[in-house]
XYZ file of N, CA and C in Angstrom:
741
model
N 88.480 153.769 134.129
C 87.041 153.785 133.879
C 86.336 152.649 134.622
N 86.762 151.379 134.377
C 86.212 150.223 135.095
C 87.381 149.395 135.627
N 87.298 149.044 136.889
C 88.260 148.112 137.483
C 87.489 147.068 138.275
N 87.651 145.813 137.880
C 87.017 144.686 138.576
C 88.110 143.934 139.320
N 87.913 143.739 140.622
C 88.957 143.131 141.457
C 88.412 141.936 142.234
N 89.041 140.777 142.010
C 88.762 139.554 142.782
C 87.269 139.254 142.900
N 86.553 139.399 141.796
C 85.105 139.227 141.811
C 84.732 137.741 141.832
N 83.807 137.413 142.720
C 83.282 136.053 142.816
C 81.765 136.106 142.852
N 81.137 135.106 142.219
C 79.687 135.023 142.240
C 79.259 133.563 142.317
N 78.344 133.293 143.249
C 77.774 131.958 143.399
C 76.258 132.026 143.270
N 75.673 130.979 142.727
C 74.245 130.751 142.805
C 74.067 129.509 143.670
N 73.628 129.713 144.906
C 73.588 128.628 145.895
C 75.002 128.058 146.058
N 75.195 126.773 145.751
C 76.522 126.168 145.908
C 77.337 126.172 144.615
N 76.753 126.723 143.546
C 77.431 126.720 142.244
C 78.223 128.006 142.052
N 79.532 127.890 141.918
C 80.380 129.059 141.643
C 80.383 129.332 140.152
N 79.946 130.534 139.766
C 79.868 130.874 138.338
C 80.926 131.890 137.923
N 81.480 132.618 138.891
C 82.607 133.523 138.629
C 83.621 133.349 139.740
N 84.887 133.237 139.359
C 85.932 132.969 140.347
C 87.134 133.868 140.072
N 87.483 134.707 141.045
C 88.704 135.523 140.985
C 88.819 136.299 139.668
N 87.774 137.081 139.361
C 87.748 137.855 138.119
C 88.439 139.195 138.337
N 89.461 139.456 137.520
C 90.192 140.719 137.563
C 90.384 141.236 136.139
N 89.928 142.454 135.879
C 90.230 143.093 134.591
C 89.887 144.575 134.699
N 90.351 145.325 133.720
C 90.055 146.758 133.700
C 89.676 147.179 132.287
N 88.952 148.270 132.215
C 88.536 148.849 130.934
C 88.872 150.329 130.983
N 89.637 150.799 130.018
C 89.986 152.217 129.952
C 88.865 153.000 129.265
N 88.839 154.300 129.518
C 87.864 155.172 128.869
C 88.043 155.099 127.349
N 86.957 154.884 126.631
C 86.999 154.804 125.177
C 87.365 153.439 124.635
N 87.594 152.484 125.534
C 88.010 151.146 125.117
C 86.787 150.262 124.875
N 86.938 149.331 123.922
C 85.910 148.323 123.666
C 86.468 146.967 124.070
N 85.786 146.321 125.015
C 86.210 145.013 125.507
C 85.141 143.994 125.143
N 85.530 142.919 124.468
C 84.604 141.847 124.113
C 84.853 140.633 125.001
N 83.774 140.089 125.541
C 83.825 138.864 126.331
C 83.364 137.714 125.449
N 84.226 136.711 125.284
C 83.874 135.555 124.465
C 84.066 134.284 125.291
N 83.475 133.199 124.810
C 83.622 131.930 125.504
C 82.396 131.064 125.303
N 82.479 129.797 125.683
C 81.344 128.891 125.493
C 80.159 129.252 126.380
N 78.987 128.712 126.047
C 77.810 128.910 126.879
C 78.087 128.391 128.289
N 77.615 129.146 129.282
C 77.819 128.729 130.657
C 79.164 129.088 131.245
N 79.934 129.895 130.525
C 81.276 130.243 131.007
C 81.273 131.403 131.994
N 80.125 132.104 132.125
C 80.028 133.198 133.087
C 80.004 134.591 132.472
N 79.992 134.669 131.138
C 80.075 135.970 130.461
C 78.900 136.884 130.825
N 77.690 136.359 130.663
C 76.507 137.179 130.933
C 76.410 137.521 132.409
N 76.732 136.573 133.273
C 76.706 136.857 134.714
C 77.679 137.974 135.058
N 78.874 137.948 134.456
C 79.850 139.007 134.707
C 79.309 140.358 134.254
N 78.715 140.395 133.066
C 78.151 141.652 132.566
C 77.053 142.158 133.495
N 76.191 141.258 133.956
C 75.101 141.646 134.849
C 75.630 142.102 136.209
N 76.767 141.574 136.627
C 77.393 142.050 137.865
C 77.863 143.498 137.724
N 78.325 143.877 136.540
C 78.806 145.244 136.336
C 77.692 146.266 136.533
N 76.456 145.836 136.291
C 75.304 146.722 136.447
C 74.504 146.400 137.711
N 75.052 145.479 138.518
C 74.420 145.021 139.763
C 73.022 144.441 139.550
N 72.789 143.910 138.349
C 71.596 143.088 138.157
C 71.799 141.745 138.849
N 73.058 141.357 138.993
C 73.444 140.251 139.872
C 74.413 140.825 140.900
N 74.261 140.443 142.150
C 75.125 140.964 143.213
C 76.253 139.964 143.472
N 77.506 140.345 143.250
C 78.636 139.445 143.528
C 78.703 139.078 145.007
N 79.351 137.962 145.279
C 79.526 137.516 146.665
C 80.795 138.068 147.304
N 81.749 138.447 146.465
C 83.013 138.983 146.985
C 83.687 139.806 145.892
N 84.651 140.624 146.323
C 85.388 141.457 145.377
C 84.856 142.872 145.326
N 85.261 143.625 144.306
C 84.809 145.005 144.165
C 84.741 145.396 142.696
N 83.899 146.397 142.428
C 83.771 146.974 141.089
C 83.906 148.484 141.228
N 84.778 149.064 140.419
C 84.879 150.513 140.343
C 84.511 150.938 138.930
N 83.524 151.812 138.802
C 83.180 152.417 137.516
C 83.215 153.921 137.713
N 84.010 154.611 136.881
C 84.210 156.044 137.099
C 84.882 156.248 138.442
N 84.314 157.078 139.267
C 84.900 157.329 140.592
C 84.115 156.628 141.697
N 83.237 155.701 141.304
C 82.406 154.994 142.286
C 82.891 153.562 142.454
N 83.215 153.186 143.698
C 83.648 151.823 144.007
C 82.635 151.179 144.947
N 82.233 149.948 144.608
C 81.339 149.175 145.475
C 82.019 147.852 145.791
N 82.106 147.539 147.081
C 82.705 146.273 147.529
C 81.602 145.319 147.964
N 81.894 144.025 147.831
C 80.879 143.006 148.098
C 81.384 142.019 149.135
N 80.464 141.508 149.918
C 80.799 140.530 150.937
C 79.530 140.068 151.615
N 79.535 140.036 152.928
C 78.356 139.578 153.662
C 77.199 140.559 153.539
N 77.534 141.837 153.402
C 76.503 142.875 153.358
C 76.215 143.281 151.908
N 74.938 143.301 151.542
C 74.551 143.713 150.189
C 74.801 145.207 150.014
N 75.112 145.642 148.788
C 75.322 147.086 148.570
C 74.043 147.865 148.864
N 74.205 149.070 149.318
C 73.051 149.911 149.636
C 72.330 150.324 148.350
N 71.091 150.784 148.505
C 70.345 151.273 147.345
C 71.069 152.457 146.705
N 71.667 153.291 147.544
C 72.397 154.468 147.037
C 73.598 154.023 146.202
N 74.392 153.064 146.718
C 75.540 152.566 145.964
C 75.108 151.927 144.650
N 74.035 151.151 144.709
C 73.528 150.482 143.510
C 73.092 151.507 142.474
N 72.348 152.494 142.912
C 71.855 153.524 141.990
C 73.015 154.298 141.380
N 74.004 154.663 142.188
C 75.128 155.454 141.682
C 75.963 154.650 140.692
N 76.169 153.357 140.955
C 76.940 152.534 140.027
C 76.186 152.368 138.711
N 74.882 152.144 138.814
C 74.080 151.960 137.600
C 74.008 153.226 136.762
N 74.124 154.385 137.402
C 74.064 155.641 136.658
C 75.198 155.768 135.643
N 76.281 155.010 135.850
C 77.415 155.091 134.930
C 77.207 154.271 133.653
N 76.249 153.320 133.683
C 76.185 152.366 132.575
C 74.797 152.272 131.959
N 74.781 151.854 130.677
C 73.535 151.544 129.975
C 73.605 150.106 129.510
N 72.505 149.378 129.642
C 72.495 147.943 129.360
C 71.584 147.640 128.173
N 72.113 146.831 127.244
C 71.321 146.347 126.112
C 71.313 144.828 126.178
N 70.107 144.255 126.235
C 69.950 142.827 126.486
C 69.796 142.032 125.190
N 69.809 140.693 125.321
C 69.537 139.826 124.168
C 68.130 140.080 123.650
N 67.152 140.036 124.560
C 65.789 140.423 124.219
C 65.709 141.934 124.282
N 64.705 142.521 123.699
C 64.728 143.973 123.497
C 64.133 144.729 124.676
N 63.224 144.093 125.428
C 62.663 144.656 126.660
C 62.034 146.027 126.431
N 61.400 146.220 125.291
C 60.688 147.476 125.045
C 59.280 147.390 125.627
N 58.731 148.538 126.013
C 57.349 148.579 126.483
C 56.419 148.410 125.274
N 55.621 147.344 125.225
C 54.814 147.092 124.027
C 53.722 148.125 123.786
N 53.289 148.799 124.859
C 52.183 149.754 124.745
C 52.677 151.183 124.500
N 53.984 151.348 124.308
C 54.533 152.673 124.046
C 55.198 152.707 122.679
N 55.145 153.871 122.023
C 55.799 154.022 120.726
C 57.318 154.042 120.900
N 58.019 154.035 119.782
C 59.481 154.077 119.813
C 59.967 155.296 120.593
N 59.462 156.476 120.271
C 59.940 157.685 120.941
C 59.541 157.671 122.420
N 58.352 157.152 122.736
C 57.927 157.065 124.139
C 58.809 156.100 124.921
N 59.218 155.007 124.274
C 60.101 154.043 124.926
C 61.429 154.673 125.316
N 61.995 155.468 124.413
C 63.355 155.925 124.690
C 63.412 157.136 125.621
N 62.301 157.864 125.759
C 62.324 159.005 126.688
C 61.814 158.624 128.075
N 61.287 157.427 128.247
C 60.639 157.041 129.508
C 61.584 157.155 130.710
N 62.783 156.542 130.597
C 63.685 156.517 131.759
C 64.160 157.907 132.170
N 64.690 158.735 131.250
C 65.132 160.075 131.690
C 63.977 160.962 132.144
N 62.781 160.699 131.633
C 61.611 161.455 132.060
C 61.333 161.212 133.540
N 61.460 159.948 133.945
C 61.182 159.570 135.334
C 62.375 159.844 136.241
N 63.579 159.434 135.766
C 64.762 159.489 136.626
C 65.364 160.886 136.690
N 65.468 161.550 135.553
C 66.150 162.845 135.509
C 65.204 164.034 135.570
N 63.887 163.740 135.508
C 62.864 164.789 135.648
C 63.036 165.914 134.628
N 63.496 165.559 133.429
C 63.668 166.566 132.391
C 62.324 166.873 131.728
N 62.260 167.997 131.030
C 61.039 168.360 130.318
C 60.850 167.429 129.121
N 59.606 167.038 128.908
C 59.291 166.088 127.845
C 59.711 166.622 126.475
N 59.462 167.896 126.211
C 59.788 168.482 124.898
C 61.293 168.392 124.626
N 62.076 168.670 125.659
C 63.540 168.591 125.519
C 63.978 167.157 125.240
N 63.376 166.209 125.950
C 63.725 164.799 125.768
C 63.322 164.302 124.389
N 62.204 164.767 123.885
C 61.775 164.356 122.545
C 62.790 164.817 121.506
N 63.296 166.042 121.659
C 64.320 166.538 120.727
C 65.581 165.674 120.803
N 66.016 165.378 122.029
C 67.200 164.529 122.197
C 66.944 163.133 121.639
N 65.754 162.612 121.904
C 65.405 161.277 121.435
C 65.363 161.188 119.924
N 64.817 162.200 119.285
C 64.758 162.193 117.811
C 66.154 162.233 117.206
N 67.052 162.976 117.846
C 68.442 163.011 117.354
C 69.089 161.633 117.458
N 68.832 160.934 118.567
C 69.384 159.593 118.740
C 68.754 158.607 117.758
N 67.458 158.750 117.512
C 66.801 157.860 116.551
C 67.371 158.048 115.147
N 67.708 159.279 114.791
C 68.371 159.515 113.505
C 69.727 158.821 113.480
N 70.418 158.865 114.600
C 71.752 158.267 114.710
C 71.717 156.757 114.485
N 70.662 156.094 114.985
C 70.580 154.634 114.852
C 69.673 154.209 113.693
N 69.265 155.180 112.871
C 68.466 154.854 111.694
C 67.022 154.487 111.993
N 66.442 155.079 113.053
C 65.082 154.714 113.453
C 64.125 155.902 113.491
N 64.554 157.055 112.988
C 63.725 158.258 113.110
C 62.375 158.101 112.426
N 62.355 157.479 111.256
C 61.096 157.350 110.506
C 60.108 156.393 111.184
N 60.598 155.671 112.201
C 59.735 154.722 112.920
C 59.347 155.241 114.312
N 59.575 156.517 114.555
C 59.431 157.084 115.902
C 58.052 156.862 116.510
N 56.993 156.828 115.694
C 55.633 156.717 116.213
C 55.057 155.309 116.100
N 55.899 154.351 115.758
C 55.438 152.969 115.655
C 55.558 152.263 117.006
N 54.782 151.189 117.146
C 54.846 150.359 118.343
C 55.771 149.162 118.093
N 56.388 148.620 119.147
C 57.375 147.553 118.979
C 56.907 146.360 118.151
N 55.615 145.981 118.258
C 55.175 144.783 117.537
C 55.116 144.965 116.030
N 55.282 146.210 115.570
C 55.307 146.450 114.122
C 56.736 146.582 113.589
N 57.728 146.381 114.461
C 59.130 146.526 114.077
C 59.791 145.165 113.910
N 60.821 145.118 113.086
C 61.646 143.915 112.990
C 62.513 143.797 114.238
N 63.123 142.633 114.431
C 64.017 142.453 115.571
C 65.166 143.438 115.556
N 65.730 143.674 114.385
C 66.842 144.625 114.275
C 66.420 146.038 114.630
N 65.216 146.404 114.205
C 64.702 147.741 114.537
C 64.431 147.869 116.036
N 63.917 146.805 116.636
C 63.687 146.840 118.080
C 65.007 146.958 118.846
N 66.031 146.245 118.386
C 67.309 146.313 119.092
C 67.964 147.680 118.912
N 67.821 148.282 117.746
C 68.363 149.634 117.555
C 67.619 150.644 118.437
N 66.324 150.429 118.620
C 65.565 151.268 119.549
C 66.065 151.083 120.976
N 66.351 149.829 121.339
C 66.863 149.545 122.683
C 68.215 150.213 122.910
N 69.049 150.258 121.882
C 70.347 150.930 121.996
C 70.139 152.437 122.208
N 69.234 153.013 121.426
C 68.943 154.443 121.589
C 68.407 154.729 122.979
N 67.559 153.837 123.495
C 67.010 154.015 124.838
C 68.125 154.043 125.889
N 69.081 153.130 125.763
C 70.197 153.107 126.716
C 71.044 154.377 126.592
N 71.255 154.849 125.372
C 72.070 156.042 125.148
C 71.402 157.313 125.676
N 70.078 157.301 125.793
C 69.362 158.478 126.289
C 69.799 158.862 127.701
N 70.283 157.899 128.457
C 70.719 158.180 129.828
C 72.165 158.684 129.884
N 72.770 158.863 128.703
C 74.142 159.369 128.591
C 75.126 158.581 129.477
N 75.171 157.260 129.301
C 76.025 156.427 130.151
C 77.505 156.599 129.829
N 78.337 156.437 130.843
C 79.780 156.442 130.639
C 80.214 155.176 129.893
N 79.534 154.065 130.174
C 79.883 152.790 129.547
C 78.599 152.095 129.100
N 78.659 151.473 127.915
C 77.539 150.682 127.407
C 77.866 149.204 127.577
N 76.899 148.452 128.090
C 77.041 147.016 128.303
C 76.091 146.293 127.345
N 76.627 145.401 126.529
C 75.826 144.673 125.552
C 75.906 143.180 125.842
N 74.745 142.542 126.031
C 74.702 141.105 126.273
C 74.202 140.395 125.014
N 75.129 139.862 124.222
C 74.782 139.142 122.983
C 73.709 139.920 122.212
N 74.007 141.138 121.778
C 72.963 142.005 121.209
C 72.351 141.501 119.908
N 72.974 140.508 119.258
C 72.427 140.011 117.988
C 71.920 138.573 118.077
N 71.962 137.962 119.258
C 71.647 136.532 119.345
C 70.181 136.221 119.084
N 69.283 137.201 119.292
C 67.861 136.965 119.072
C 67.410 137.383 117.668
N 68.362 137.764 116.826
C 68.016 138.308 115.510
C 68.178 137.274 114.404
N 67.341 137.405 113.369
C 67.549 136.621 112.156
C 68.866 137.057 111.527
N 69.567 136.132 110.856
C 70.897 136.454 110.308
C 70.941 137.713 109.451
N 69.882 137.952 108.667
C 69.903 139.115 107.766
C 69.767 140.444 108.501
N 69.416 140.395 109.803
C 69.243 141.627 110.575
C 70.429 141.945 111.473
N 71.366 141.005 111.564
C 72.506 141.168 112.467
C 73.350 142.379 112.085
N 73.618 142.536 110.803
C 74.520 143.581 110.324
C 74.088 144.978 110.710
N 72.777 145.252 110.668
C 72.307 146.617 110.945
C 72.548 147.008 112.404
N 72.483 146.028 113.300
C 72.747 146.303 114.710
C 74.250 146.448 114.960
N 75.038 145.567 114.356
C 76.490 145.648 114.539
C 77.050 146.955 113.998
N 76.471 147.467 112.910
C 76.951 148.750 112.354
C 76.732 149.886 113.340
N 75.593 149.881 114.037
C 75.326 150.918 115.040
C 76.370 150.851 116.158
N 76.686 149.630 116.608
C 77.669 149.471 117.690
C 79.060 149.884 117.212
N 79.400 149.546 115.976
C 80.700 149.961 115.427
C 80.798 151.475 115.333
N 79.718 152.135 114.969
C 79.716 153.603 114.918
C 79.958 154.186 116.309
N 79.364 153.583 117.330
C 79.592 154.045 118.704
C 81.064 153.889 119.087
N 81.664 152.785 118.667
C 83.084 152.559 118.956
C 83.947 153.643 118.309
N 83.620 154.006 117.080
C 84.382 155.040 116.368
C 84.259 156.393 117.071
N 83.134 156.607 117.752
C 82.914 157.864 118.472
C 83.579 157.871 119.845
N 84.181 156.732 120.225
C 84.888 156.678 121.499
C 84.052 156.239 122.691
N 82.893 155.620 122.416
C 82.049 155.133 123.507
C 82.710 153.926 124.179
N 82.864 153.983 125.488
C 83.376 152.838 126.242
C 82.316 151.735 126.233
N 82.737 150.493 125.907
C 81.768 149.404 125.806
C 82.356 148.087 126.293
N 81.494 147.282 126.926
C 81.813 145.894 127.251
C 80.736 145.051 126.569
N 81.167 144.134 125.711
C 80.228 143.421 124.844
C 80.427 141.919 124.969
N 79.370 141.215 125.360
C 79.363 139.753 125.273
C 78.911 139.407 123.859
N 79.721 138.667 123.131
C 79.374 138.378 121.742
C 79.873 137.006 121.309
N 79.159 136.432 120.348
C 79.619 135.196 119.693
C 80.028 135.488 118.255
N 80.013 136.776 117.887
C 80.389 137.186 116.529
C 81.896 137.469 116.514
N 82.679 136.459 116.126
C 84.136 136.596 116.210
C 84.685 137.621 115.225
N 84.129 137.674 114.019
C 84.641 138.647 113.038
C 84.355 140.069 113.514
N 83.210 140.263 114.163
C 82.859 141.560 114.745
C 83.824 141.914 115.868
N 84.095 140.959 116.752
C 85.042 141.197 117.846
C 86.423 141.551 117.306
N 86.813 140.892 116.237
C 88.130 141.148 115.638
C 88.219 142.584 115.118
N 87.104 143.080 114.563
C 87.089 144.434 113.997
C 87.028 145.511 115.067
N 86.269 145.267 116.124
C 85.883 146.353 117.024
C 86.648 146.384 118.343
N 87.128 145.221 118.807
C 87.636 145.130 120.181
C 89.054 145.668 120.332
N 89.256 146.462 121.373
C 90.615 146.816 121.783
C 91.194 145.700 122.641
N 90.300 145.000 123.350
C 90.723 143.921 124.238
C 89.680 142.808 124.179
N 90.139 141.560 124.215
C 89.242 140.405 124.242
C 89.561 139.580 125.487
N 88.509 139.208 126.219
C 88.647 138.302 127.354
C 87.976 136.988 126.991
N 88.732 135.888 127.025
C 88.148 134.566 126.814
C 87.847 133.956 128.165
N 86.573 133.587 128.372
C 86.139 133.010 129.643
C 85.749 131.550 129.471
N 86.034 130.770 130.494
C 85.619 129.370 130.515
C 85.541 128.917 131.967
N 84.439 128.258 132.317
C 84.295 127.717 133.665
C 84.305 128.743 134.770
N 83.893 129.983 134.455
C 83.838 131.031 135.480
C 85.129 131.809 135.669
N 86.142 131.479 134.861
C 87.440 132.162 134.949
C 87.717 132.944 133.675
N 88.532 133.992 133.792
C 89.138 134.595 132.603
C 90.389 133.785 132.299
N 90.339 133.042 131.213
C 91.428 132.128 130.848
C 92.527 132.858 130.082
N 92.107 133.802 129.235
C 93.081 134.521 128.413
C 92.583 135.928 128.142
N 93.499 136.878 128.123
C 93.175 138.291 127.922
C 94.247 138.925 127.064
N 93.836 139.728 126.101
C 94.806 140.406 125.256
C 94.112 141.172 124.152
N 94.887 141.654 123.199
C 94.310 142.350 122.049
C 93.496 141.361 121.221
N 92.624 141.899 120.359
C 91.819 141.033 119.501
C 92.715 140.152 118.640
N 93.769 140.729 118.096
C 94.682 139.962 117.241
C 95.345 138.840 118.034
N 95.778 139.168 119.234
C 96.483 138.187 120.057
C 95.565 137.024 120.449
N 94.393 137.331 120.976
C 93.513 136.277 121.495
C 92.826 135.516 120.370
N 92.375 136.216 119.330
C 91.583 135.565 118.284
C 92.424 134.953 117.171
N 93.634 135.451 116.993
C 94.465 134.938 115.896
C 95.692 134.175 116.381
N 96.169 134.530 117.570
C 97.368 133.856 118.092
C 97.183 133.484 119.569
N 96.106 132.744 119.884
C 95.846 132.417 121.297
C 96.961 131.556 121.879
N 97.237 131.778 123.169
C 98.311 131.012 123.804
C 97.773 129.866 124.655
N 96.489 129.944 125.054
C 95.911 128.920 125.925
C 95.186 127.850 125.114
N 95.334 126.606 125.520
C 94.725 125.488 124.791
C 93.200 125.589 124.775
N 92.593 126.046 125.885
C 91.137 126.193 125.938
C 90.644 127.204 124.907
N 91.386 128.296 124.753
C 91.017 129.308 123.766
C 91.119 128.740 122.363
N 92.190 128.020 122.082
C 92.381 127.423 120.756
C 91.248 126.471 120.414
N 90.855 125.633 121.370
C 89.779 124.656 121.139
C 88.442 125.363 120.882
N 88.181 126.421 121.650
C 86.922 127.160 121.470
C 86.861 127.804 120.089
N 87.932 128.472 119.696
C 87.941 129.145 118.397
C 87.857 128.142 117.256
N 88.467 126.992 117.405
C 88.374 125.952 116.384
C 86.929 125.447 116.282
N 86.293 125.281 117.422
C 84.900 124.827 117.454
C 83.982 125.842 116.763
N 84.203 127.136 117.038
C 83.407 128.190 116.415
C 83.629 128.183 114.904
N 84.864 127.995 114.486
C 85.216 127.989 113.069
C 84.572 126.830 112.339
N 84.419 125.697 113.038
C 83.876 124.495 112.411
C 82.359 124.510 112.309
N 81.710 125.424 113.027
C 80.244 125.445 113.022
C 79.694 125.930 111.692
């Protein structure tokens, strides 16, 4: 499903990703954990080409894009992005559009589908994420959790092969975190392939088939959730988990 090979990323002279190699199988949930500044979000953004790597390659589905001196073409970028849906820390909803208008906007423009058909699909997704009764509300009247559930439905409207989540609960009040995590857990049970940057260790323990611990732009440790979170072999991983536990 996803194969990342020898990926490197620099911002000017600062190397933020170095020799990144990992794979994600269809239906697998992979959680990226690690301290702030370790490269987790940059790696996720590289998977969707929101950041362009300096070297290496990414294969998603049957599409492979290689990086080097030449930037990927618009066609390659579009085809790679078609495989994935992205959910950000902030909700990035259109403030002047209702919930249902927000989630049908992209397929309306990109896939040129009929609006009536998209509304039916959108309402089904809103029921799935518990937002149907809010379909005609505007984002500023919603809680953070409701906005994030709308953002998840919006990403799902494009029927992505893989969902990418960048700290999906970090902007939420503690009492709203659970409602968003439940939606993501339901997607995992349905077999949705996902790559999730998260600081919620108990959530990662429940949901992840694989955990990657990152530090300093490297993948330091990789394994099952039980292996990495409960029996880490690397000293950096042990120190990070102890620090999280002490907070």
